[in-house]
Short mmCIF file of C-alpha atoms in Angstrom, two decimals:
data_model
loop_
_atom_site.label_atom_id
_atom_site.label_comp_id
_atom_site.label_asym_id
_atom_site.label_seq_id
_atom_site.Cartn_x
_atom_site.Cartn_y
_atom_site.Cartn_z
CA MET A 1 -50.02 -12.21 -14.85
CA THR A 2 -50.75 -8.57 -15.86
CA VAL A 3 -49.35 -7.46 -19.06
CA ALA A 4 -51.58 -5.08 -20.74
CA LEU A 5 -50.40 -4.51 -24.22
CA GLU A 6 -51.81 -2.27 -26.49
CA GLN A 7 -52.36 -4.71 -29.45
CA GLY A 8 -53.23 -8.46 -29.26
CA ARG A 9 -50.87 -9.04 -31.56
CA GLU A 10 -48.05 -7.29 -29.80
CA LEU A 11 -47.32 -10.97 -27.77
CA GLN A 12 -46.44 -12.84 -31.04
CA ALA A 13 -43.72 -10.05 -31.51
CA CYS A 14 -41.95 -11.12 -28.20
CA ARG A 15 -40.71 -14.37 -30.40
CA PRO A 16 -37.18 -14.97 -30.39
CA GLY A 17 -35.10 -13.60 -33.35
CA SER A 18 -35.11 -10.68 -35.47
CA ASN A 19 -38.07 -8.97 -34.34
CA ASP A 20 -37.33 -9.00 -30.46
CA GLN A 21 -37.52 -5.12 -29.96
CA ALA A 22 -41.03 -5.00 -31.61
CA ILE A 23 -42.79 -4.42 -28.84
CA VAL A 24 -40.56 -1.85 -27.73
CA ARG A 25 -41.20 0.30 -31.00
CA HIS A 26 -45.13 -0.66 -30.35
CA ALA A 27 -45.92 0.41 -26.54
CA PRO A 28 -47.59 3.68 -25.45
CA GLN A 29 -45.92 5.86 -23.28
CA PHE A 30 -46.30 5.19 -19.68
CA THR A 31 -45.89 8.07 -16.79
CA GLU A 32 -45.46 6.89 -13.62
CA ALA A 33 -42.64 6.16 -11.71
CA ILE A 34 -41.58 2.42 -10.59
CA SER A 35 -40.71 3.06 -7.16
CA GLU A 36 -39.68 5.45 -4.65
CA ARG A 37 -36.27 5.07 -5.90
CA SER A 38 -37.24 5.89 -9.45
CA GLU A 39 -39.38 9.96 -9.34
CA LYS A 40 -38.16 9.97 -13.07
CA LEU A 41 -38.17 7.80 -16.44
CA PRO A 42 -34.58 6.76 -16.36
CA LEU A 43 -32.48 7.76 -20.11
CA ALA A 44 -32.89 4.58 -20.98
CA SER A 45 -36.30 3.45 -20.72
CA ALA A 46 -38.22 3.12 -23.41
CA PRO A 47 -42.40 4.79 -23.51
CA MET A 48 -44.53 1.82 -22.78
CA THR A 49 -47.24 0.21 -20.73
CA ILE A 50 -46.68 -3.02 -20.42
CA LYS A 51 -46.78 -4.03 -16.97
CA VAL A 52 -46.13 -7.41 -14.44
CA ASP A 53 -47.28 -7.35 -11.32
CA LEU A 54 -45.39 -9.09 -8.54
CA ALA A 55 -48.49 -9.91 -7.00
CA ALA A 56 -49.75 -12.00 -9.31
CA PRO A 57 -48.68 -15.24 -10.88
CA LEU A 58 -45.78 -15.02 -13.19
CA ARG A 59 -46.51 -16.16 -16.78
CA LEU A 60 -44.05 -16.96 -19.63
CA ALA A 61 -45.69 -14.54 -21.43
CA ASP A 62 -43.87 -12.21 -18.50
CA LEU A 63 -40.39 -13.35 -19.20
CA ARG A 64 -40.71 -12.41 -23.16
CA VAL A 65 -42.28 -9.05 -22.99
CA ALA A 66 -39.14 -8.57 -19.98
CA ALA A 67 -37.22 -8.81 -23.10
CA GLY A 68 -37.61 -4.59 -23.62
CA PRO A 69 -38.69 -2.38 -20.94
CA VAL A 70 -41.41 -2.99 -18.73
CA THR A 71 -43.05 -1.24 -15.44
CA VAL A 72 -42.76 -4.06 -12.62
CA VAL A 73 -45.58 -3.31 -10.48
CA ILE A 74 -44.82 -3.41 -6.37
CA GLY A 75 -48.45 -3.00 -4.96
CA GLU A 76 -48.38 -2.79 -0.81
CA GLU A 77 -49.33 -6.23 -0.96
CA VAL A 78 -45.91 -7.22 -1.70
CA ARG A 79 -44.28 -3.95 0.02
CA THR A 80 -45.87 -4.86 3.52
CA ARG A 81 -44.67 -8.83 3.04
CA VAL A 82 -41.52 -7.75 2.15
CA ALA A 83 -41.03 -5.24 4.95
CA THR A 84 -42.29 -7.86 7.40
CA GLY A 85 -39.81 -10.57 6.35
CA ARG A 86 -36.95 -7.75 6.35
CA THR A 87 -38.21 -6.69 10.23
CA PHE A 88 -38.44 -10.54 11.24
CA LEU A 89 -34.71 -10.83 10.05
CA GLY A 90 -33.50 -7.78 12.12
CA LYS A 91 -35.10 -9.91 14.83
CA ALA A 92 -33.86 -12.80 14.20
CA LEU A 93 -30.34 -11.59 13.96
CA GLY A 94 -30.83 -9.13 17.64
CA ASP A 95 -31.65 -12.53 18.74
CA ASP A 96 -28.22 -14.31 18.16
CA ARG A 97 -29.51 -16.96 15.81
CA ALA A 98 -26.95 -18.53 13.27
CA ILE A 99 -28.36 -17.11 9.70
CA TYR A 100 -26.32 -18.66 6.67
CA GLY A 101 -24.74 -15.56 5.01
CA ALA A 102 -25.76 -13.16 7.41
CA THR A 103 -23.40 -14.42 10.63
CA THR A 104 -21.47 -17.28 8.85
CA GLY A 105 -18.61 -17.74 5.67
CA PHE A 106 -20.62 -19.45 2.27
CA GLY A 107 -20.69 -22.56 0.98
CA ALA A 108 -18.00 -25.05 2.44
CA LEU A 109 -16.99 -22.31 4.85
CA VAL A 110 -20.18 -22.41 6.99
CA GLY A 111 -18.40 -23.21 9.80
CA TYR A 112 -16.56 -19.94 9.73
CA ALA A 113 -17.68 -16.73 10.84
CA GLY A 114 -18.51 -14.08 8.02
CA ARG A 115 -17.42 -10.56 8.26
CA ALA A 116 -19.25 -8.47 10.99
CA ASP A 117 -20.12 -5.30 8.99
CA GLN A 118 -23.00 -6.54 6.71
CA ARG A 119 -21.84 -3.99 3.80
CA ASP A 120 -18.34 -6.12 3.73
CA GLN A 121 -20.76 -8.66 4.29
CA ALA A 122 -22.29 -8.48 0.83
CA ASP A 123 -18.25 -7.68 -0.92
CA ASN A 124 -17.76 -11.21 1.16
CA THR A 125 -20.71 -13.00 -0.87
CA LEU A 126 -20.34 -11.58 -4.25
CA ALA A 127 -16.15 -11.07 -4.49
CA HIS A 128 -15.41 -14.99 -4.58
CA LEU A 129 -18.30 -15.58 -7.35
CA GLY A 130 -16.36 -13.49 -10.04
CA ALA A 131 -15.22 -16.59 -12.05
CA GLY A 132 -17.96 -16.94 -14.25
CA GLN A 133 -16.45 -17.69 -18.32
CA GLY A 134 -17.45 -18.14 -21.73
CA PRO A 135 -19.60 -15.32 -23.79
CA ASP A 136 -22.00 -13.55 -22.19
CA LEU A 137 -25.92 -14.58 -21.59
CA ALA A 138 -28.44 -13.29 -24.23
CA PRO A 139 -30.15 -10.03 -22.95
CA ASP A 140 -33.61 -11.43 -22.97
CA VAL A 141 -32.37 -14.29 -21.07
CA VAL A 142 -30.74 -12.10 -18.42
CA ARG A 143 -33.36 -9.47 -18.53
CA ALA A 144 -35.62 -12.47 -17.53
CA THR A 145 -33.60 -14.16 -15.42
CA LEU A 146 -34.02 -10.78 -12.92
CA LEU A 147 -37.69 -10.79 -13.31
CA VAL A 148 -37.68 -13.82 -11.70
CA ARG A 149 -35.69 -12.95 -9.35
CA ALA A 150 -37.14 -10.12 -8.53
CA TRP A 151 -40.72 -12.09 -8.18
CA SER A 152 -39.39 -14.82 -6.03
CA LEU A 153 -37.82 -12.34 -3.47
CA ALA A 154 -41.24 -10.48 -3.35
CA ARG A 155 -42.64 -13.37 -1.85
CA GLY A 156 -41.27 -11.95 1.09
CA ALA A 157 -39.58 -14.92 2.54
CA SER A 158 -36.13 -14.02 1.95
CA GLY A 159 -35.69 -11.26 4.58
CA VAL A 160 -34.25 -9.01 1.55
CA SER A 161 -34.79 -5.37 1.53
CA PRO A 162 -37.44 -3.55 -0.08
CA HIS A 163 -34.91 -1.07 -1.92
CA VAL A 164 -33.46 -4.54 -3.77
CA ILE A 165 -36.58 -5.34 -5.32
CA ASP A 166 -37.04 -1.54 -6.05
CA ALA A 167 -34.08 -1.63 -7.85
CA LEU A 168 -34.88 -4.91 -10.09
CA ALA A 169 -37.95 -3.38 -10.78
CA ALA A 170 -36.25 0.33 -11.90
CA MET A 171 -33.66 -1.91 -14.21
CA LEU A 172 -36.31 -3.79 -15.76
CA ALA A 173 -38.04 -0.49 -16.90
CA THR A 174 -35.25 0.60 -18.73
CA THR A 175 -32.54 -1.71 -21.07
CA PHE A 176 -30.00 -1.81 -18.42
CA THR A 177 -29.15 -5.35 -18.90
CA PRO A 178 -26.23 -7.25 -16.82
CA ALA A 179 -23.51 -8.83 -18.45
CA MET A 180 -23.93 -12.24 -17.32
CA PRO A 181 -21.06 -14.88 -17.96
CA ARG A 182 -22.58 -18.47 -19.45
CA LEU A 183 -20.34 -20.73 -17.71
CA GLY A 184 -19.78 -21.09 -14.36
CA SER A 185 -23.24 -22.34 -12.79
CA VAL A 186 -23.98 -25.97 -11.52
CA GLY A 187 -27.60 -25.08 -10.89
CA ALA A 188 -26.76 -26.40 -6.83
CA SER A 189 -26.50 -24.15 -4.98
CA GLY A 190 -28.49 -21.66 -6.99
CA ASP A 191 -27.19 -19.94 -10.12
CA LEU A 192 -24.30 -18.43 -8.30
CA ILE A 193 -21.78 -17.31 -10.69
CA PRO A 194 -23.85 -15.85 -13.33
CA LEU A 195 -26.21 -14.32 -10.69
CA GLY A 196 -23.45 -12.71 -8.87
CA ALA A 197 -22.34 -11.17 -12.26
CA ALA A 198 -25.93 -9.31 -12.38
CA ALA A 199 -25.82 -8.21 -8.27
CA GLN A 200 -22.28 -6.75 -9.17
CA ALA A 201 -23.51 -4.88 -12.36
CA LEU A 202 -25.98 -3.56 -10.03
CA ARG A 203 -23.76 -1.99 -7.74
CA GLY A 204 -21.87 -0.52 -10.86
CA ARG A 205 -18.85 -3.61 -11.10
CA GLY A 206 -18.31 -5.33 -13.87
CA HIS A 207 -19.88 -4.84 -17.00
CA ALA A 208 -23.39 -4.00 -18.59
CA TYR A 209 -25.52 -3.36 -21.67
CA VAL A 210 -27.61 -0.20 -22.33
CA ASP A 211 -29.68 -0.18 -25.49
CA GLY A 212 -27.35 -2.90 -26.51
CA VAL A 213 -23.57 -1.64 -26.15
CA ARG A 214 -21.61 -2.77 -23.48
CA MET A 215 -19.66 -0.99 -21.28
CA PRO A 216 -18.24 -0.62 -17.51
CA ALA A 217 -21.49 -1.50 -15.12
CA GLY A 218 -20.72 1.95 -13.69
CA ASP A 219 -21.12 4.04 -16.77
CA ALA A 220 -24.29 1.95 -17.92
CA LEU A 221 -26.11 2.78 -14.44
CA THR A 222 -25.43 6.47 -15.41
CA LYS A 223 -26.50 6.33 -18.78
CA ALA A 224 -29.64 4.68 -17.86
CA GLY A 225 -30.51 6.96 -15.20
CA LEU A 226 -30.18 4.14 -12.06
CA GLU A 227 -28.40 4.27 -8.90
CA PRO A 228 -25.80 1.35 -7.64
CA LEU A 229 -27.20 -0.49 -5.75
CA PRO A 230 -26.42 -1.14 -2.07
CA LEU A 231 -26.13 -4.12 -0.34
CA ASP A 232 -25.69 -5.83 2.83
CA GLY A 233 -24.71 -9.49 3.37
CA ARG A 234 -28.27 -11.40 3.08
CA ASP A 235 -29.39 -8.63 -0.15
CA ALA A 236 -25.88 -9.89 -1.88
CA LEU A 237 -27.00 -13.69 -1.13
CA ALA A 238 -30.50 -13.34 -1.83
CA LEU A 239 -29.75 -11.89 -5.18
CA VAL A 240 -27.96 -15.15 -6.12
CA ASN A 241 -28.46 -18.11 -3.97
CA GLY A 242 -31.67 -19.08 -6.24
CA THR A 243 -32.11 -20.73 -9.39
CA SER A 244 -33.58 -18.02 -11.66
CA LEU A 245 -31.07 -18.42 -14.73
CA THR A 246 -32.03 -22.07 -14.79
CA THR A 247 -36.14 -21.17 -14.49
CA ALA A 248 -35.46 -18.48 -17.30
CA ALA A 249 -33.74 -20.25 -19.64
CA LEU A 250 -36.36 -23.34 -19.48
CA ALA A 251 -39.15 -21.04 -19.48
CA LEU A 252 -38.06 -19.24 -22.82
CA ALA A 253 -36.64 -22.21 -24.63
CA LEU A 254 -40.27 -24.04 -23.81
CA GLY A 255 -42.29 -21.42 -25.21
CA ARG A 256 -39.77 -21.71 -28.20
CA VAL A 257 -40.64 -25.18 -28.56
CA ARG A 258 -44.04 -25.40 -28.09
CA THR A 259 -44.26 -23.13 -31.46
CA SER A 260 -42.17 -25.23 -33.29
CA HIS A 261 -43.67 -28.23 -32.15
CA ARG A 262 -47.65 -26.51 -33.35
CA VAL A 263 -45.67 -25.52 -36.71
CA VAL A 264 -44.84 -28.92 -37.39
CA GLN A 265 -48.44 -30.47 -36.86
CA THR A 266 -49.10 -27.71 -39.34
CA LEU A 267 -46.39 -28.46 -41.90
CA THR A 268 -47.03 -32.45 -41.49
CA CYS A 269 -50.74 -31.56 -43.02
CA LEU A 270 -49.81 -29.46 -45.38
CA LEU A 271 -46.81 -32.13 -47.13
CA ALA A 272 -49.43 -34.74 -46.86
CA ASP A 273 -52.22 -32.64 -49.36
CA LEU A 274 -49.20 -31.70 -51.57
CA LEU A 275 -48.60 -34.99 -51.86
CA GLY A 276 -52.42 -36.03 -51.93
CA CYS A 277 -52.11 -38.65 -48.71
CA ASP A 278 -55.14 -40.47 -47.43
CA PRO A 279 -55.70 -38.23 -44.12
CA GLN A 280 -56.82 -41.54 -42.61
CA PHE A 281 -53.69 -41.55 -40.12
CA LEU A 282 -55.62 -39.05 -38.41
CA ASP A 283 -58.90 -40.59 -37.77
CA PRO A 284 -60.45 -40.15 -34.88
CA ALA A 285 -61.40 -43.42 -33.66
CA LEU A 286 -57.60 -44.48 -34.44
CA LEU A 287 -55.85 -42.18 -32.21
CA ALA A 288 -58.70 -42.78 -29.46
CA ALA A 289 -57.65 -46.27 -29.60
CA TYR A 290 -54.03 -45.31 -29.09
CA GLY A 291 -54.78 -44.10 -25.84
CA HIS A 292 -52.53 -41.68 -25.18
CA PRO A 293 -54.43 -38.24 -24.50
CA GLY A 294 -51.03 -36.33 -26.64
CA ALA A 295 -52.12 -37.50 -29.90
CA ILE A 296 -55.57 -37.28 -29.55
CA GLU A 297 -55.51 -33.34 -29.19
CA VAL A 298 -52.29 -33.41 -31.77
CA GLY A 299 -54.76 -35.44 -33.98
CA ALA A 300 -57.57 -32.95 -33.50
CA LEU A 301 -55.59 -30.16 -34.57
CA MET A 302 -54.11 -31.76 -37.18
CA ARG A 303 -57.69 -32.87 -38.58
CA ALA A 304 -58.64 -29.38 -38.50
CA ALA A 305 -55.52 -28.09 -40.56
CA SER A 306 -55.87 -30.46 -43.29
CA ALA A 307 -59.58 -30.01 -42.75
CA GLY A 308 -61.08 -30.91 -47.02
CA LEU A 309 -58.20 -32.45 -47.64
CA ARG A 310 -58.84 -34.89 -50.89
CA GLU A 311 -56.51 -37.64 -51.76
CA SER A 312 -54.99 -37.99 -55.02
CA GLY A 313 -55.33 -41.84 -55.35
CA THR A 314 -51.80 -42.17 -56.41
CA ARG A 315 -50.09 -42.71 -53.09
CA PRO A 316 -49.38 -46.30 -51.13
CA LEU A 317 -52.11 -47.39 -48.81
CA GLN A 318 -49.60 -47.09 -46.39
CA GLU A 319 -47.61 -43.78 -46.27
CA PRO A 320 -43.80 -43.56 -44.51
CA TYR A 321 -44.00 -43.08 -40.89
CA SER A 322 -42.71 -39.75 -41.14
CA ILE A 323 -46.17 -38.93 -42.14
CA ARG A 324 -48.35 -41.96 -40.65
CA CYS A 325 -47.04 -41.39 -37.66
CA ALA A 326 -46.80 -37.87 -37.01
CA PRO A 327 -49.84 -37.83 -34.46
CA GLN A 328 -48.46 -40.51 -32.21
CA LEU A 329 -45.00 -38.96 -32.58
CA LEU A 330 -46.29 -35.25 -32.19
CA GLY A 331 -48.71 -36.50 -29.41
CA ALA A 332 -46.06 -38.29 -27.46
CA ALA A 333 -44.27 -34.61 -27.63
CA GLU A 334 -47.37 -33.18 -26.43
CA ASP A 335 -47.60 -35.40 -23.30
CA ALA A 336 -43.69 -34.23 -22.27
CA LEU A 337 -44.43 -30.80 -23.07
CA ARG A 338 -47.44 -30.76 -20.69
CA TYR A 339 -44.93 -32.48 -17.76
CA VAL A 340 -41.84 -29.59 -18.15
CA ASP A 341 -45.28 -27.03 -18.46
CA GLY A 342 -45.64 -28.27 -14.87
CA VAL A 343 -42.40 -28.40 -14.00
CA VAL A 344 -41.98 -24.49 -14.97
CA ALA A 345 -45.41 -23.13 -13.74
CA ALA A 346 -43.86 -24.80 -10.35
CA ASP A 347 -40.58 -23.02 -10.55
CA LEU A 348 -42.31 -19.75 -11.67
CA GLY A 349 -44.46 -19.78 -8.72
CA GLY A 350 -41.54 -20.89 -6.02
CA VAL A 351 -39.60 -19.32 -3.75
CA SER A 352 -35.91 -19.99 -4.46
CA ASP A 353 -33.33 -19.12 -1.78
CA ASN A 354 -31.60 -20.16 1.20
CA PRO A 355 -32.33 -19.38 4.22
CA LEU A 356 -36.14 -18.71 4.15
CA PHE A 357 -37.56 -16.54 6.50
CA PHE A 358 -40.99 -17.44 8.40
CA PRO A 359 -42.11 -14.83 10.55
CA ALA A 360 -45.78 -15.83 11.35
CA ASP A 361 -43.94 -19.09 12.70
CA ASP A 362 -41.02 -17.21 14.08
CA LYS A 363 -38.91 -19.78 12.06
CA VAL A 364 -35.74 -19.48 9.98
CA VAL A 365 -35.09 -22.40 7.99
CA HIS A 366 -32.04 -23.92 6.26
CA GLY A 367 -32.69 -26.27 3.60
CA GLY A 368 -32.17 -26.77 -0.08
CA ASN A 369 -34.86 -25.03 -2.08
CA PHE A 370 -31.54 -23.78 -4.47
CA PHE A 371 -31.31 -26.90 -6.01
CA GLY A 372 -32.52 -27.11 -9.59
CA GLN A 373 -33.14 -30.76 -10.04
CA PRO A 374 -36.94 -30.53 -11.50
CA ALA A 375 -35.92 -28.08 -14.10
CA ALA A 376 -32.99 -30.12 -14.89
CA PHE A 377 -35.04 -33.35 -15.50
CA ALA A 378 -37.88 -31.34 -17.45
CA ALA A 379 -34.95 -29.38 -19.56
CA ASP A 380 -33.73 -32.83 -20.53
CA VAL A 381 -36.82 -34.34 -21.28
CA LEU A 382 -37.57 -30.72 -23.74
CA SER A 383 -33.91 -31.85 -25.01
CA MET A 384 -35.37 -35.15 -26.00
CA VAL A 385 -38.84 -33.39 -27.51
CA ILE A 386 -36.62 -30.71 -29.88
CA ALA A 387 -34.12 -33.98 -31.16
CA GLN A 388 -37.27 -36.48 -31.94
CA VAL A 389 -39.48 -33.14 -33.43
CA GLY A 390 -36.46 -31.73 -35.55
CA ASN A 391 -35.48 -35.54 -36.51
CA LEU A 392 -39.24 -35.86 -38.05
CA ALA A 393 -39.24 -32.28 -39.82
CA GLU A 394 -35.34 -33.44 -41.27
CA ARG A 395 -37.15 -36.50 -42.21
CA GLN A 396 -40.26 -34.67 -43.92
CA LEU A 397 -37.67 -32.78 -46.11
CA ASP A 398 -35.89 -35.52 -47.02
CA LEU A 399 -39.26 -37.13 -48.45
CA LEU A 400 -40.26 -33.92 -50.08
CA VAL A 401 -36.72 -33.92 -51.91
CA ASP A 402 -36.85 -37.64 -52.92
CA PRO A 403 -38.10 -38.12 -56.57
CA GLY A 404 -38.51 -41.69 -55.60
CA ARG A 405 -41.18 -40.63 -52.63
CA ASN A 406 -42.54 -37.27 -53.66
CA GLY A 407 -45.13 -38.47 -56.26
CA GLY A 408 -42.36 -37.37 -59.04
CA LEU A 409 -41.48 -34.27 -58.36
CA PRO A 410 -37.80 -33.03 -59.75
CA PRO A 411 -34.96 -34.30 -57.67
CA MET A 412 -34.16 -31.65 -54.80
CA LEU A 413 -37.03 -29.85 -55.87
CA ALA A 414 -34.65 -28.20 -58.30
CA ALA A 415 -36.43 -26.25 -61.27
CA GLY A 416 -33.80 -27.24 -63.79
CA PRO A 417 -31.88 -30.53 -62.15
CA GLY A 418 -28.19 -30.40 -62.95
CA GLN A 419 -28.15 -26.95 -64.01
CA GLN A 420 -29.94 -25.75 -60.51
CA HIS A 421 -30.07 -27.36 -57.72
CA GLY A 422 -33.17 -26.60 -55.52
CA LEU A 423 -33.03 -27.42 -51.79
CA GLN A 424 -29.76 -29.43 -51.91
CA GLY A 425 -28.00 -26.78 -49.94
CA VAL A 426 -30.77 -26.40 -47.73
CA GLN A 427 -31.33 -30.26 -47.09
CA LEU A 428 -27.57 -30.70 -46.38
CA ALA A 429 -27.90 -28.08 -43.49
CA SER A 430 -31.22 -29.28 -41.91
CA THR A 431 -29.12 -32.54 -41.74
CA ALA A 432 -26.50 -30.90 -39.83
CA LEU A 433 -28.51 -29.14 -37.53
CA ILE A 434 -30.58 -32.25 -36.17
CA ALA A 435 -27.25 -34.03 -35.98
CA GLU A 436 -26.21 -31.06 -33.81
CA ILE A 437 -28.99 -31.06 -31.70
CA ARG A 438 -28.74 -35.05 -31.73
CA ARG A 439 -24.99 -35.32 -30.26
CA ASP A 440 -25.82 -32.15 -27.35
CA SER A 441 -29.04 -34.17 -26.26
CA VAL A 442 -26.67 -36.15 -23.64
CA PRO A 443 -28.73 -35.68 -20.33
CA ALA A 444 -27.00 -33.24 -17.94
CA SER A 445 -29.13 -34.34 -15.11
CA LEU A 446 -27.50 -37.43 -14.90
CA GLN A 447 -23.39 -35.94 -14.90
CA SER A 448 -23.55 -34.94 -11.29
CA LEU A 449 -20.39 -35.13 -9.73
CA PRO A 450 -19.05 -33.38 -6.25
CA THR A 451 -17.61 -30.11 -5.90
CA ASN A 452 -17.15 -27.43 -3.26
CA LEU A 453 -15.28 -29.79 -0.87
CA HIS A 454 -17.71 -32.22 -0.84
CA ASN A 455 -20.96 -29.70 0.37
CA GLN A 456 -22.62 -29.69 -2.75
CA ASP A 457 -21.71 -33.84 -3.09
CA VAL A 458 -24.32 -33.98 -5.83
CA ILE A 459 -25.65 -31.27 -8.39
CA PRO A 460 -28.49 -31.47 -10.68
CA LEU A 461 -26.41 -29.41 -13.58
CA GLY A 462 -29.73 -27.54 -14.59
CA THR A 463 -28.28 -24.41 -15.78
CA GLN A 464 -26.52 -26.36 -18.74
CA ALA A 465 -29.58 -28.76 -19.38
CA ALA A 466 -31.83 -25.13 -19.65
CA LEU A 467 -29.26 -22.91 -21.50
CA ARG A 468 -28.64 -25.99 -24.22
CA ALA A 469 -32.43 -26.66 -24.49
CA LEU A 470 -32.91 -23.15 -25.25
CA ASP A 471 -29.98 -23.23 -28.45
CA GLN A 472 -31.68 -26.33 -29.34
CA ALA A 473 -34.97 -24.65 -29.53
CA GLU A 474 -33.51 -21.94 -32.32
CA LEU A 475 -32.20 -24.63 -34.48
CA LEU A 476 -35.60 -26.66 -34.35
CA ARG A 477 -36.81 -23.31 -35.53
CA LEU A 478 -34.35 -23.53 -38.57
CA ILE A 479 -35.00 -26.91 -39.20
CA THR A 480 -39.07 -26.19 -39.32
CA GLY A 481 -37.87 -22.80 -41.66
CA SER A 482 -36.25 -25.48 -43.94
CA LEU A 483 -39.21 -27.98 -44.19
CA GLY A 484 -41.47 -24.64 -44.59
CA LEU A 485 -39.39 -23.20 -47.92
CA GLY A 486 -39.22 -27.00 -49.72
CA LEU A 487 -43.61 -26.92 -49.75
CA ARG A 488 -43.51 -23.43 -50.66
CA GLN A 489 -40.60 -24.28 -53.65
CA ALA A 490 -42.51 -27.91 -54.20
CA VAL A 491 -45.65 -26.10 -55.90
CA HIS A 492 -43.32 -24.28 -57.88
CA VAL A 493 -41.70 -27.33 -59.58
CA GLY A 494 -45.20 -29.36 -60.04
CA ALA A 495 -47.22 -30.61 -56.61
CA ARG A 496 -50.56 -29.53 -56.61
CA ARG A 497 -52.29 -26.79 -54.55
CA PRO A 498 -53.79 -27.80 -51.04
CA THR A 499 -57.16 -28.87 -51.22
CA ALA A 500 -57.48 -28.14 -47.36
CA VAL A 501 -58.58 -24.68 -46.47
CA GLY A 502 -56.15 -24.55 -43.65
CA CYS A 503 -53.23 -26.04 -45.58
CA ASP A 504 -53.54 -23.28 -48.61
CA ARG A 505 -53.17 -20.50 -45.91
CA THR A 506 -50.34 -21.57 -44.85
CA LEU A 507 -48.81 -22.39 -48.45
CA ARG A 508 -50.46 -18.78 -49.16
CA ALA A 509 -47.99 -17.33 -46.51
CA LEU A 510 -45.25 -19.05 -47.28
CA GLU A 511 -45.64 -17.59 -50.62
CA GLU A 512 -44.33 -14.29 -50.02
CA ILE A 513 -40.94 -16.00 -50.28
CA ALA A 514 -40.06 -16.47 -53.80
CA PRO A 515 -39.63 -19.56 -55.87
CA ILE A 516 -35.72 -20.84 -56.29
CA ASP A 517 -36.05 -20.14 -59.65
CA PRO A 518 -32.75 -20.24 -60.52
CA ASP A 519 -30.54 -20.92 -57.69
CA ARG A 520 -29.71 -18.31 -54.64
CA PRO A 521 -28.17 -18.08 -51.25
CA LEU A 522 -30.95 -19.22 -48.77
CA ASP A 523 -29.98 -18.77 -45.64
CA SER A 524 -32.07 -15.80 -45.30
CA ASP A 525 -35.45 -17.27 -46.90
CA VAL A 526 -35.01 -20.21 -44.41
CA ARG A 527 -35.08 -17.54 -41.06
CA ARG A 528 -38.16 -16.10 -43.13
CA ALA A 529 -39.91 -18.78 -43.30
CA ALA A 530 -39.64 -19.79 -39.89
CA ALA A 531 -40.90 -16.32 -38.64
CA ILE A 532 -43.68 -16.93 -41.46
CA LEU A 533 -45.04 -19.85 -39.64
CA GLU A 534 -44.80 -18.54 -36.32
CA GLU A 535 -46.64 -15.56 -37.53
CA LEU A 536 -48.87 -18.07 -38.61
CA GLU A 537 -49.03 -20.36 -35.40
CA ILE A 538 -48.24 -17.73 -32.65
CA SER A 539 -52.11 -17.05 -31.77
CA LEU A 540 -52.91 -20.64 -31.64
CA ILE A 541 -50.23 -21.65 -29.04
CA SER A 542 -51.10 -18.60 -26.62
CA HIS A 543 -54.58 -19.90 -26.57
CA SER A 544 -53.98 -23.64 -26.22
CA TYR A 545 -50.69 -22.92 -23.78
CA GLY A 546 -52.81 -20.48 -21.75
CA GLU A 547 -50.59 -17.33 -22.15
CA ARG A 548 -53.59 -15.15 -23.13
CA ARG A 549 -55.72 -16.39 -19.71
CA ASP A 550 -53.97 -13.68 -17.72
CA ALA A 551 -56.68 -10.61 -18.09
#
């Protein structure tokens, strides 16, 4: 990955939420054109030096920065292999080989001849896919999707025209974002319907956003300083016949869950410190005997965060499981997240299309590299992690507001119980949030049903699984913010100050939020607490997940 950031802290500005645009505001000016088709900066571009090199491995950080304008570098290595693949496609067509999508109909109609004129064949590819429903996908998801698509096409195995990749790069250098419907993909032959909407928007059809404003795609292209994208049949199919939306949504969800996972570790330590718990539940010998790598690593991180914690001597010998078993639960989550890490890395590094072209071997190979089963399984696992980590945080908040278990602090941490109600509304909302997550955690990858005249007789439904996990990740973030707000309030109503340096640092950051005294609406405070906690943890996340190993 090549993401050149002006400031090291700008990566954290790319996190989801209210600060998504920060990286655009802080980025310095750039001057080079991104392609031969773009000799001057588009009107809707923002000045920057953030770069993503299509010759380098694609990483989560690349997808995050693509939420705003980025410079996509298309070097000679990429141009050469894309041109080679395109030349080979022409040779194969000249040899009268049957090539799906170039000479045939689509899907279940593959046995019928396609349109003879390749420009008409592009319409033949895309027109019938205009069947999506539901709300538009979030712009950061759409732009990450198209970066993933550009990277896959840049491998040179799709036979795509070089100007298609140039056009994707030009788009990503502006705020132009196709309007892509959420509903319509089964993740089996690529994300056909959402990507079809994106391809049409790049041609000036359908709708798109510029600077966050939705408008007809033709107007959006003009406003962004872009030209409508000409496509032939192979170009059109290559744009839609991959699981780039599934991959992008899963990767973004994973990044958000990893942040929340680390935040819950930190908050568990702060909870234990405020209550005066005995930290022996983090003992390294204990966790080594447990034998699970994730628990060992999480335990080490939690020991570092709680170093210096002094027990009060007033707590029971054994804490409730929401404290005592936290390293085992969060460690199991870490092991599961490592599995998802591997799937995301493979998806980001693979080619998702059909057919694929191998000029060196003189082969056109038809197969199923558009089948998103790995991402479907991984997204379902991620959903389970979200549910259990969220359940842990919600149970910790429940413990914190209960005077029977919190060491005698007021019920609901109210500064004046009866006259005030403290965290009562926040705790109710947290219960609703975790119920929403749990209700929606039925594995999508098990719901296969035949479609497309039984051409697609098994389907992975990875798109639904990944988008659901992305939604759930935001709910988990709100639960962590709720717990953080509760811990801040606990000190105000009588809990001791933290004895561990790391825990004290966390509390001091949370004390930017005023105590709840008297009662007030707390919805914005929950979101603010979540953002503060992310600020504290994002640099540690970046190092542990490897996002900064790109230099």
